[in-house]
mmCIF file of N, CA and C in Angstrom:
data_model
loop_
_atom_site.group_PDB
_atom_site.id
_atom_site.type_symbol
_atom_site.label_atom_id
_atom_site.label_comp_id
_atom_site.label_asym_id
_atom_site.label_seq_id
_atom_site.Cartn_x
_atom_site.Cartn_y
_atom_site.Cartn_z
ATOM 1 N N UNK F 1 26.507 -49.144 16.969
ATOM 2 C CA UNK F 1 26.723 -47.380 16.981
ATOM 3 C C UNK F 1 25.234 -47.437 17.527
ATOM 4 N N UNK F 2 25.271 -46.452 18.705
ATOM 5 C CA UNK F 2 24.002 -46.134 19.328
ATOM 6 C C UNK F 2 23.616 -44.642 18.822
ATOM 7 N N UNK F 3 22.126 -44.546 18.798
ATOM 8 C CA UNK F 3 21.424 -43.791 18.145
ATOM 9 C C UNK F 3 20.725 -42.840 19.145
ATOM 10 N N UNK F 4 20.458 -41.597 19.330
ATOM 11 C CA UNK F 4 19.600 -41.237 20.401
ATOM 12 C C UNK F 4 18.484 -40.094 19.339
ATOM 13 N N UNK F 5 17.329 -41.067 19.297
ATOM 14 C CA UNK F 5 16.428 -40.538 18.141
ATOM 15 C C UNK F 5 15.178 -39.530 19.322
ATOM 16 N N UNK F 6 15.443 -38.329 19.198
ATOM 17 C CA UNK F 6 14.459 -37.220 19.737
ATOM 18 C C UNK F 6 13.463 -37.167 18.787
ATOM 19 N N UNK F 7 12.047 -37.493 19.014
ATOM 20 C CA UNK F 7 11.396 -37.411 18.196
ATOM 21 C C UNK F 7 9.953 -37.307 19.362
ATOM 22 N N UNK F 8 8.791 -36.262 19.164
ATOM 23 C CA UNK F 8 7.773 -36.077 19.680
ATOM 24 C C UNK F 8 6.769 -36.962 19.483
ATOM 25 N N UNK F 9 6.541 -37.300 18.079
ATOM 26 C CA UNK F 9 5.414 -38.211 17.478
ATOM 27 C C UNK F 9 5.680 -39.591 17.607
ATOM 28 N N UNK F 10 5.045 -40.227 18.560
ATOM 29 C CA UNK F 10 5.345 -41.635 18.761
ATOM 30 C C UNK F 10 5.273 -42.484 17.957
ATOM 31 N N UNK F 11 4.493 -42.344 16.755
ATOM 32 C CA UNK F 11 4.254 -43.358 15.775
ATOM 33 C C UNK F 11 5.544 -43.130 15.142
ATOM 34 N N UNK F 12 5.918 -42.057 14.622
ATOM 35 C CA UNK F 12 7.106 -41.405 13.579
ATOM 36 C C UNK F 12 8.242 -42.256 14.357
ATOM 37 N N UNK F 13 8.248 -41.967 15.906
ATOM 38 C CA UNK F 13 9.629 -42.272 16.403
ATOM 39 C C UNK F 13 9.591 -44.116 16.674
ATOM 40 N N UNK F 14 8.410 -44.721 16.750
ATOM 41 C CA UNK F 14 8.385 -46.023 16.397
ATOM 42 C C UNK F 14 8.710 -46.705 15.376
ATOM 43 N N UNK F 15 8.343 -46.027 14.203
ATOM 44 C CA UNK F 15 8.963 -46.420 12.960
ATOM 45 C C UNK F 15 10.126 -46.345 12.763
ATOM 46 N N UNK F 16 10.807 -45.049 12.795
ATOM 47 C CA UNK F 16 12.158 -44.621 12.627
ATOM 48 C C UNK F 16 13.387 -45.917 13.527
ATOM 49 N N UNK F 17 12.616 -46.031 14.781
ATOM 50 C CA UNK F 17 13.339 -46.899 15.580
ATOM 51 C C UNK F 17 13.654 -48.294 15.099
ATOM 52 N N UNK F 18 12.271 -48.641 14.364
ATOM 53 C CA UNK F 18 12.175 -49.890 14.000
ATOM 54 C C UNK F 18 13.101 -50.353 12.698
ATOM 55 N N UNK F 19 12.931 -49.161 12.069
ATOM 56 C CA UNK F 19 13.933 -49.331 10.867
ATOM 57 C C UNK F 19 15.424 -49.280 11.108
ATOM 58 N N UNK F 20 15.819 -48.389 11.899
ATOM 59 C CA UNK F 20 17.155 -48.446 12.496
ATOM 60 C C UNK F 20 17.644 -49.642 12.980
ATOM 61 N N UNK F 21 16.769 -50.180 14.108
ATOM 62 C CA UNK F 21 17.216 -51.287 14.799
ATOM 63 C C UNK F 21 17.351 -52.413 14.112
ATOM 64 N N UNK F 22 16.464 -52.689 12.640
ATOM 65 C CA UNK F 22 16.463 -53.728 11.866
ATOM 66 C C UNK F 22 17.868 -53.442 11.213
ATOM 67 N N UNK F 23 18.362 -52.185 10.873
ATOM 68 C CA UNK F 23 19.773 -52.236 10.234
ATOM 69 C C UNK F 23 20.951 -52.306 11.104
ATOM 70 N N UNK F 24 20.696 -52.782 12.372
ATOM 71 C CA UNK F 24 21.511 -53.116 13.392
ATOM 72 C C UNK F 24 22.296 -51.929 14.461
ATOM 73 N N UNK F 25 21.384 -50.865 14.621
ATOM 74 C CA UNK F 25 21.670 -50.053 15.385
ATOM 75 C C UNK F 25 21.096 -50.152 16.666
ATOM 76 N N UNK F 26 21.568 -49.495 17.774
ATOM 77 C CA UNK F 26 21.299 -49.605 18.687
ATOM 78 C C UNK F 26 20.454 -48.230 18.996
ATOM 79 N N UNK F 27 19.219 -48.087 19.327
ATOM 80 C CA UNK F 27 18.142 -46.841 19.426
ATOM 81 C C UNK F 27 17.498 -46.745 20.650
ATOM 82 N N UNK F 28 18.010 -45.352 21.395
ATOM 83 C CA UNK F 28 16.938 -45.001 22.346
ATOM 84 C C UNK F 28 16.151 -43.934 21.711
ATOM 85 N N UNK F 29 14.799 -43.916 22.263
ATOM 86 C CA UNK F 29 13.866 -42.644 21.944
ATOM 87 C C UNK F 29 13.649 -41.775 23.296
ATOM 88 N N UNK F 30 13.546 -40.757 22.793
ATOM 89 C CA UNK F 30 13.084 -39.670 23.973
ATOM 90 C C UNK F 30 12.282 -38.638 23.275
ATOM 91 N N UNK F 31 10.913 -38.159 23.872
ATOM 92 C CA UNK F 31 9.788 -37.610 23.202
ATOM 93 C C UNK F 31 10.171 -35.921 23.601
ATOM 94 N N UNK F 32 10.946 -35.773 24.430
ATOM 95 C CA UNK F 32 11.312 -34.406 24.945
ATOM 96 C C UNK F 32 12.537 -34.210 25.024
ATOM 97 N N UNK F 33 12.845 -32.912 25.282
ATOM 98 C CA UNK F 33 14.313 -32.508 25.846
ATOM 99 C C UNK F 33 14.779 -33.143 27.097
ATOM 100 N N UNK F 34 14.189 -33.204 28.257
ATOM 101 C CA UNK F 34 14.551 -33.649 29.256
ATOM 102 C C UNK F 34 14.923 -35.236 29.355
ATOM 103 N N UNK F 35 13.919 -35.595 28.640
ATOM 104 C CA UNK F 35 14.163 -37.249 28.261
ATOM 105 C C UNK F 35 15.561 -37.525 27.450
ATOM 106 N N UNK F 36 15.703 -36.366 26.716
ATOM 107 C CA UNK F 36 16.879 -36.767 25.987
ATOM 108 C C UNK F 36 18.119 -36.754 26.720
ATOM 109 N N UNK F 37 18.313 -35.512 27.609
ATOM 110 C CA UNK F 37 19.438 -35.375 28.232
ATOM 111 C C UNK F 37 19.439 -36.365 29.451
ATOM 112 N N UNK F 38 18.450 -36.851 30.105
ATOM 113 C CA UNK F 38 18.410 -37.963 30.839
ATOM 114 C C UNK F 38 19.256 -39.400 30.164
ATOM 115 N N UNK F 39 18.856 -39.466 28.942
ATOM 116 C CA UNK F 39 18.953 -40.906 28.124
ATOM 117 C C UNK F 39 20.481 -40.302 27.865
ATOM 118 N N UNK F 40 20.920 -39.639 27.468
ATOM 119 C CA UNK F 40 22.372 -39.118 27.068
ATOM 120 C C UNK F 40 23.529 -39.315 28.411
ATOM 121 N N UNK F 41 22.621 -38.799 29.613
ATOM 122 C CA UNK F 41 23.535 -39.247 30.674
ATOM 123 C C UNK F 41 23.380 -40.633 31.343
ATOM 124 N N UNK F 42 22.885 -41.384 30.789
ATOM 125 C CA UNK F 42 22.805 -42.897 31.001
ATOM 126 C C UNK F 42 23.910 -43.369 30.140
ATOM 127 N N UNK F 43 24.565 -42.969 28.985
ATOM 128 C CA UNK F 43 25.365 -43.390 28.078
ATOM 129 C C UNK F 43 25.358 -42.115 26.823
ATOM 130 N N UNK F 44 26.421 -41.500 26.768
ATOM 131 C CA UNK F 44 26.311 -40.673 25.752
ATOM 132 C C UNK F 44 26.158 -41.578 24.139
ATOM 133 N N UNK F 45 25.402 -41.124 23.572
ATOM 134 C CA UNK F 45 24.917 -41.627 22.222
ATOM 135 C C UNK F 45 26.183 -41.421 21.073
ATOM 136 N N UNK F 46 26.250 -42.268 20.121
ATOM 137 C CA UNK F 46 27.453 -42.009 18.792
ATOM 138 C C UNK F 46 26.608 -41.116 17.920
ATOM 139 N N UNK F 47 25.260 -40.939 17.974
ATOM 140 C CA UNK F 47 24.731 -39.833 16.967
ATOM 141 C C UNK F 47 23.460 -39.553 17.478
ATOM 142 N N UNK F 48 23.092 -38.405 17.197
ATOM 143 C CA UNK F 48 21.729 -38.037 17.778
ATOM 144 C C UNK F 48 20.890 -37.445 16.391
ATOM 145 N N UNK F 49 19.740 -37.951 16.548
ATOM 146 C CA UNK F 49 18.778 -37.314 15.543
ATOM 147 C C UNK F 49 17.605 -36.521 16.063
ATOM 148 N N UNK F 50 17.573 -35.139 15.967
ATOM 149 C CA UNK F 50 16.735 -34.147 16.574
ATOM 150 C C UNK F 50 15.665 -33.359 15.950
ATOM 151 N N UNK F 51 14.497 -33.894 16.295
ATOM 152 C CA UNK F 51 13.269 -32.970 15.723
ATOM 153 C C UNK F 51 13.331 -31.546 16.404
ATOM 154 N N UNK F 52 13.172 -30.531 15.767
ATOM 155 C CA UNK F 52 13.564 -29.150 16.525
ATOM 156 C C UNK F 52 11.954 -28.910 17.451
ATOM 157 N N UNK F 53 11.214 -29.382 16.871
ATOM 158 C CA UNK F 53 9.674 -28.998 17.697
ATOM 159 C C UNK F 53 9.717 -30.002 18.633
ATOM 160 N N UNK F 54 10.103 -29.638 20.066
ATOM 161 C CA UNK F 54 9.637 -30.497 21.298
ATOM 162 C C UNK F 54 8.967 -29.701 22.067
ATOM 163 N N UNK F 55 8.249 -30.828 23.394
ATOM 164 C CA UNK F 55 7.141 -29.956 24.166
ATOM 165 C C UNK F 55 7.940 -29.500 25.268
ATOM 166 N N UNK F 56 8.033 -28.377 25.803
ATOM 167 C CA UNK F 56 8.365 -28.129 26.791
ATOM 168 C C UNK F 56 9.407 -27.128 26.625
ATOM 169 N N UNK F 57 10.540 -27.457 26.046
ATOM 170 C CA UNK F 57 11.709 -27.003 25.390
ATOM 171 C C UNK F 57 11.973 -26.856 24.002
ATOM 172 N N UNK F 58 12.648 -26.255 23.196
ATOM 173 C CA UNK F 58 12.743 -26.210 21.671
ATOM 174 C C UNK F 58 13.827 -27.437 21.654
ATOM 175 N N UNK F 59 14.183 -27.656 20.099
ATOM 176 C CA UNK F 59 15.436 -28.438 19.893
ATOM 177 C C UNK F 59 16.431 -27.668 20.356
ATOM 178 N N UNK F 60 16.605 -26.126 19.780
ATOM 179 C CA UNK F 60 17.540 -25.580 20.411
ATOM 180 C C UNK F 60 18.241 -25.063 21.605
ATOM 181 N N UNK F 61 17.279 -25.160 22.469
ATOM 182 C CA UNK F 61 17.410 -25.256 24.007
ATOM 183 C C UNK F 61 17.737 -26.543 24.129
ATOM 184 N N UNK F 62 17.692 -27.648 23.499
ATOM 185 C CA UNK F 62 18.104 -29.017 23.904
ATOM 186 C C UNK F 62 19.503 -28.997 23.582
ATOM 187 N N UNK F 63 19.817 -28.201 22.389
ATOM 188 C CA UNK F 63 21.194 -28.110 21.744
ATOM 189 C C UNK F 63 22.273 -27.515 22.655
ATOM 190 N N UNK F 64 21.766 -26.146 22.966
ATOM 191 C CA UNK F 64 22.805 -25.433 23.857
ATOM 192 C C UNK F 64 23.069 -26.341 25.421
ATOM 193 N N UNK F 65 21.979 -26.813 25.663
ATOM 194 C CA UNK F 65 22.145 -27.837 27.180
ATOM 195 C C UNK F 65 23.109 -28.855 27.067
ATOM 196 N N UNK F 66 22.786 -29.656 25.767
ATOM 197 C CA UNK F 66 23.408 -30.800 25.285
ATOM 198 C C UNK F 66 25.039 -30.599 25.027
ATOM 199 N N UNK F 67 25.132 -29.387 24.457
ATOM 200 C CA UNK F 67 26.720 -28.772 24.390
ATOM 201 C C UNK F 67 27.581 -28.256 25.373
ATOM 202 N N UNK F 68 26.533 -28.093 26.262
ATOM 203 C CA UNK F 68 27.351 -27.264 27.682
ATOM 204 C C UNK F 68 27.832 -28.370 28.268
ATOM 205 N N UNK F 69 27.869 -29.771 28.341
ATOM 206 C CA UNK F 69 28.729 -30.600 28.808
ATOM 207 C C UNK F 69 29.802 -31.252 28.052
ATOM 208 N N UNK F 70 31.012 -31.049 28.502
ATOM 209 C CA UNK F 70 32.280 -31.279 27.917
ATOM 210 C C UNK F 70 32.225 -32.623 26.995
ATOM 211 N N UNK F 71 31.622 -33.691 28.116
ATOM 212 C CA UNK F 71 31.878 -34.987 27.421
ATOM 213 C C UNK F 71 30.799 -35.338 26.057
ATOM 214 N N UNK F 72 30.013 -34.090 25.708
ATOM 215 C CA UNK F 72 28.899 -34.428 24.530
ATOM 216 C C UNK F 72 29.487 -33.464 23.440
ATOM 217 N N UNK F 73 30.821 -32.767 23.492
ATOM 218 C CA UNK F 73 31.068 -31.926 22.455
ATOM 219 C C UNK F 73 30.936 -32.515 21.255
ATOM 220 N N UNK F 74 31.582 -33.744 20.988
ATOM 221 C CA UNK F 74 31.801 -33.926 19.595
ATOM 222 C C UNK F 74 30.743 -35.226 19.255
ATOM 223 N N UNK F 75 29.461 -35.216 19.848
ATOM 224 C CA UNK F 75 28.822 -36.307 19.232
ATOM 225 C C UNK F 75 28.215 -35.502 18.169
ATOM 226 N N UNK F 76 27.961 -36.269 16.807
ATOM 227 C CA UNK F 76 27.294 -35.652 15.739
ATOM 228 C C UNK F 76 25.515 -35.550 15.884
ATOM 229 N N UNK F 77 25.000 -34.562 15.919
ATOM 230 C CA UNK F 77 23.844 -34.127 15.665
ATOM 231 C C UNK F 77 23.059 -33.848 14.199
ATOM 232 N N UNK F 78 22.589 -34.503 14.120
ATOM 233 C CA UNK F 78 21.717 -34.471 12.715
ATOM 234 C C UNK F 78 20.214 -33.748 13.073
ATOM 235 N N UNK F 79 19.571 -32.671 12.562
ATOM 236 C CA UNK F 79 18.129 -32.266 12.432
ATOM 237 C C UNK F 79 17.507 -32.798 11.609
ATOM 238 N N UNK F 80 16.587 -33.292 12.020
ATOM 239 C CA UNK F 80 15.597 -34.046 11.261
ATOM 240 C C UNK F 80 14.159 -33.529 11.698
ATOM 241 N N UNK F 81 13.622 -32.384 10.853
ATOM 242 C CA UNK F 81 12.561 -31.587 11.458
ATOM 243 C C UNK F 81 11.380 -31.594 10.322
ATOM 244 N N UNK F 82 10.286 -30.980 10.846
ATOM 245 C CA UNK F 82 8.995 -30.636 10.209
ATOM 246 C C UNK F 82 9.581 -29.287 9.957
ATOM 247 N N UNK F 83 10.342 -28.403 10.288
ATOM 248 C CA UNK F 83 10.480 -27.217 10.400
ATOM 249 C C UNK F 83 11.181 -27.056 9.107
ATOM 250 N N UNK F 84 10.986 -26.544 7.780
ATOM 251 C CA UNK F 84 11.510 -26.165 6.712
ATOM 252 C C UNK F 84 12.897 -25.694 6.625
ATOM 253 N N UNK F 85 13.944 -25.955 6.180
ATOM 254 C CA UNK F 85 15.093 -24.952 6.646
ATOM 255 C C UNK F 85 15.007 -23.575 6.153
ATOM 256 N N UNK F 86 14.651 -22.896 5.146
ATOM 257 C CA UNK F 86 14.466 -21.741 4.919
ATOM 258 C C UNK F 86 13.269 -20.903 5.969
ATOM 259 N N UNK F 87 12.601 -21.634 6.744
ATOM 260 C CA UNK F 87 11.841 -21.111 7.764
ATOM 261 C C UNK F 87 12.307 -21.017 9.290
ATOM 262 N N UNK F 88 13.682 -21.860 9.227
ATOM 263 C CA UNK F 88 14.410 -21.837 10.653
ATOM 264 C C UNK F 88 15.195 -20.765 10.762
ATOM 265 N N UNK F 89 15.219 -19.907 12.132
ATOM 266 C CA UNK F 89 15.864 -18.575 12.479
ATOM 267 C C UNK F 89 17.294 -19.042 12.785
ATOM 268 N N UNK F 90 17.641 -19.805 12.871
ATOM 269 C CA UNK F 90 19.165 -19.650 13.559
ATOM 270 C C UNK F 90 19.787 -20.111 12.106
ATOM 271 N N UNK F 91 21.218 -19.387 12.033
ATOM 272 C CA UNK F 91 21.647 -19.550 10.949
ATOM 273 C C UNK F 91 22.840 -20.997 10.573
ATOM 274 N N UNK F 92 23.158 -21.114 9.458
ATOM 275 C CA UNK F 92 23.766 -22.326 9.496
ATOM 276 C C UNK F 92 25.070 -22.514 10.094
ATOM 277 N N UNK F 93 25.614 -21.321 9.928
ATOM 278 C CA UNK F 93 26.749 -21.043 10.694
ATOM 279 C C UNK F 93 26.981 -21.238 11.994
ATOM 280 N N UNK F 94 25.783 -20.759 12.985
ATOM 281 C CA UNK F 94 25.530 -21.137 14.433
ATOM 282 C C UNK F 94 25.249 -22.756 14.588
ATOM 283 N N UNK F 95 24.748 -22.991 13.935
ATOM 284 C CA UNK F 95 24.391 -24.396 14.120
ATOM 285 C C UNK F 95 25.446 -25.490 13.821
ATOM 286 N N UNK F 96 26.570 -25.180 12.941
ATOM 287 C CA UNK F 96 27.528 -25.841 12.709
ATOM 288 C C UNK F 96 28.576 -25.571 13.728
ATOM 289 N N UNK F 97 28.782 -24.275 13.866
ATOM 290 C CA UNK F 97 30.334 -23.636 14.567
ATOM 291 C C UNK F 97 29.732 -23.527 15.927
ATOM 292 N N UNK F 98 29.040 -23.582 16.666
ATOM 293 C CA UNK F 98 28.534 -23.296 17.974
ATOM 294 C C UNK F 98 27.948 -24.314 18.614
ATOM 295 N N UNK F 99 26.995 -25.243 17.765
ATOM 296 C CA UNK F 99 26.124 -26.168 18.182
ATOM 297 C C UNK F 99 26.544 -27.572 17.575
ATOM 298 N N UNK F 100 27.738 -27.896 16.602
ATOM 299 C CA UNK F 100 27.837 -28.884 16.518
ATOM 300 C C UNK F 100 26.892 -29.731 15.569
ATOM 301 N N UNK F 101 26.226 -28.814 14.896
ATOM 302 C CA UNK F 101 25.153 -29.592 13.832
ATOM 303 C C UNK F 101 25.685 -30.170 12.582
ATOM 304 N N UNK F 102 25.490 -31.172 12.356
ATOM 305 C CA UNK F 102 26.401 -31.926 10.977
ATOM 306 C C UNK F 102 25.633 -31.974 9.963
ATOM 307 N N UNK F 103 24.027 -32.017 9.956
ATOM 308 C CA UNK F 103 23.401 -31.819 8.574
ATOM 309 C C UNK F 103 21.796 -31.574 9.128
ATOM 310 N N UNK F 104 21.059 -31.221 8.315
ATOM 311 C CA UNK F 104 19.717 -30.344 8.389
ATOM 312 C C UNK F 104 18.769 -31.036 7.623
ATOM 313 N N UNK F 105 17.999 -32.038 7.736
ATOM 314 C CA UNK F 105 16.780 -32.485 6.870
ATOM 315 C C UNK F 105 15.647 -31.829 7.000
ATOM 316 N N UNK F 106 14.569 -32.088 6.048
ATOM 317 C CA UNK F 106 13.459 -31.526 6.264
ATOM 318 C C UNK F 106 12.396 -32.941 6.062
ATOM 319 N N UNK F 107 11.957 -33.341 7.293
ATOM 320 C CA UNK F 107 11.653 -34.693 7.386
ATOM 321 C C UNK F 107 10.655 -35.059 6.393
ATOM 322 N N UNK F 108 9.822 -34.042 5.825
ATOM 323 C CA UNK F 108 8.995 -34.417 4.928
ATOM 324 C C UNK F 108 9.375 -35.205 3.638
ATOM 325 N N UNK F 109 10.596 -34.734 3.428
ATOM 326 C CA UNK F 109 11.571 -34.919 2.204
ATOM 327 C C UNK F 109 12.408 -36.378 2.366
ATOM 328 N N UNK F 110 12.362 -37.048 3.757
ATOM 329 C CA UNK F 110 13.167 -38.271 4.210
ATOM 330 C C UNK F 110 12.317 -39.632 4.242
ATOM 331 N N UNK F 111 12.872 -40.414 3.255
ATOM 332 C CA UNK F 111 12.290 -41.736 3.286
ATOM 333 C C UNK F 111 12.806 -42.622 4.163
ATOM 334 N N UNK F 112 12.497 -43.607 4.437
ATOM 335 C CA UNK F 112 12.866 -44.448 5.459
ATOM 336 C C UNK F 112 14.312 -44.743 4.538
ATOM 337 N N UNK F 113 14.542 -45.234 3.381
ATOM 338 C CA UNK F 113 16.128 -45.470 2.953
ATOM 339 C C UNK F 113 16.812 -44.597 2.817
ATOM 340 N N UNK F 114 16.290 -42.976 3.016
ATOM 341 C CA UNK F 114 17.274 -41.755 3.188
ATOM 342 C C UNK F 114 17.817 -41.964 4.772
ATOM 343 N N UNK F 115 16.796 -42.034 5.580
ATOM 344 C CA UNK F 115 17.148 -42.125 6.828
ATOM 345 C C UNK F 115 18.235 -43.124 7.196
ATOM 346 N N UNK F 116 18.628 -44.290 6.709
ATOM 347 C CA UNK F 116 19.576 -45.345 6.783
ATOM 348 C C UNK F 116 20.766 -44.416 6.504
ATOM 349 N N UNK F 117 20.859 -43.667 5.349
ATOM 350 C CA UNK F 117 21.874 -43.085 4.230
ATOM 351 C C UNK F 117 22.176 -41.711 5.352
ATOM 352 N N UNK F 118 21.381 -41.275 5.909
ATOM 353 C CA UNK F 118 21.748 -40.435 6.831
ATOM 354 C C UNK F 118 22.495 -40.599 8.002
ATOM 355 N N UNK F 119 22.145 -41.755 8.593
ATOM 356 C CA UNK F 119 22.339 -42.358 9.793
ATOM 357 C C UNK F 119 24.164 -42.959 9.662
ATOM 358 N N UNK F 120 24.234 -43.712 8.292
ATOM 359 C CA UNK F 120 25.409 -44.383 7.620
ATOM 360 C C UNK F 120 26.527 -42.775 7.446
ATOM 361 N N UNK F 121 26.069 -41.744 7.109
ATOM 362 C CA UNK F 121 26.844 -40.508 6.739
ATOM 363 C C UNK F 121 27.537 -40.093 8.004
ATOM 364 N N UNK F 122 26.474 -40.310 9.169
ATOM 365 C CA UNK F 122 26.918 -39.400 10.618
ATOM 366 C C UNK F 122 27.669 -40.647 11.239
ATOM 367 N N UNK F 123 27.677 -41.817 10.863
ATOM 368 C CA UNK F 123 28.676 -42.625 11.310
ATOM 369 C C UNK F 123 29.837 -42.631 10.886
ATOM 370 N N UNK F 124 30.225 -42.303 9.904
ATOM 371 C CA UNK F 124 31.374 -41.861 9.198
ATOM 372 C C UNK F 124 32.336 -40.592 9.565
ATOM 373 N N UNK F 125 31.507 -40.001 10.251
ATOM 374 C CA UNK F 125 32.162 -38.570 11.036
ATOM 375 C C UNK F 125 32.707 -38.816 12.347
ATOM 376 N N UNK F 126 32.253 -39.999 12.702
ATOM 377 C CA UNK F 126 32.778 -40.617 14.226
ATOM 378 C C UNK F 126 34.144 -40.765 14.320
#
């Protein structure tokens, strides 16, 4: 299974990618929205892990752009962000119904073991 990890923090991205690769996942890392779109264009991922706070474009802008392509409508997207859910301005209904976000996790509360469970849960939805 391939994962597109969209994470601007290089150290955190490397840590998450190493854990996921060790668990047997193919991982591509993008540090911004354009790099993520380019990576998806090279081959749609099975699951996307998305930080909302990106450089130059927000994660929400990425979501709207990504979902505008027919081939990418059903890719599960999990938000894994430093933005607490109660401070996030989009409603859960918009995230789920319009943008196809399957889950939202507050990154400071996600251990590396929980990261693996999150990906396993997203994989079940495929």
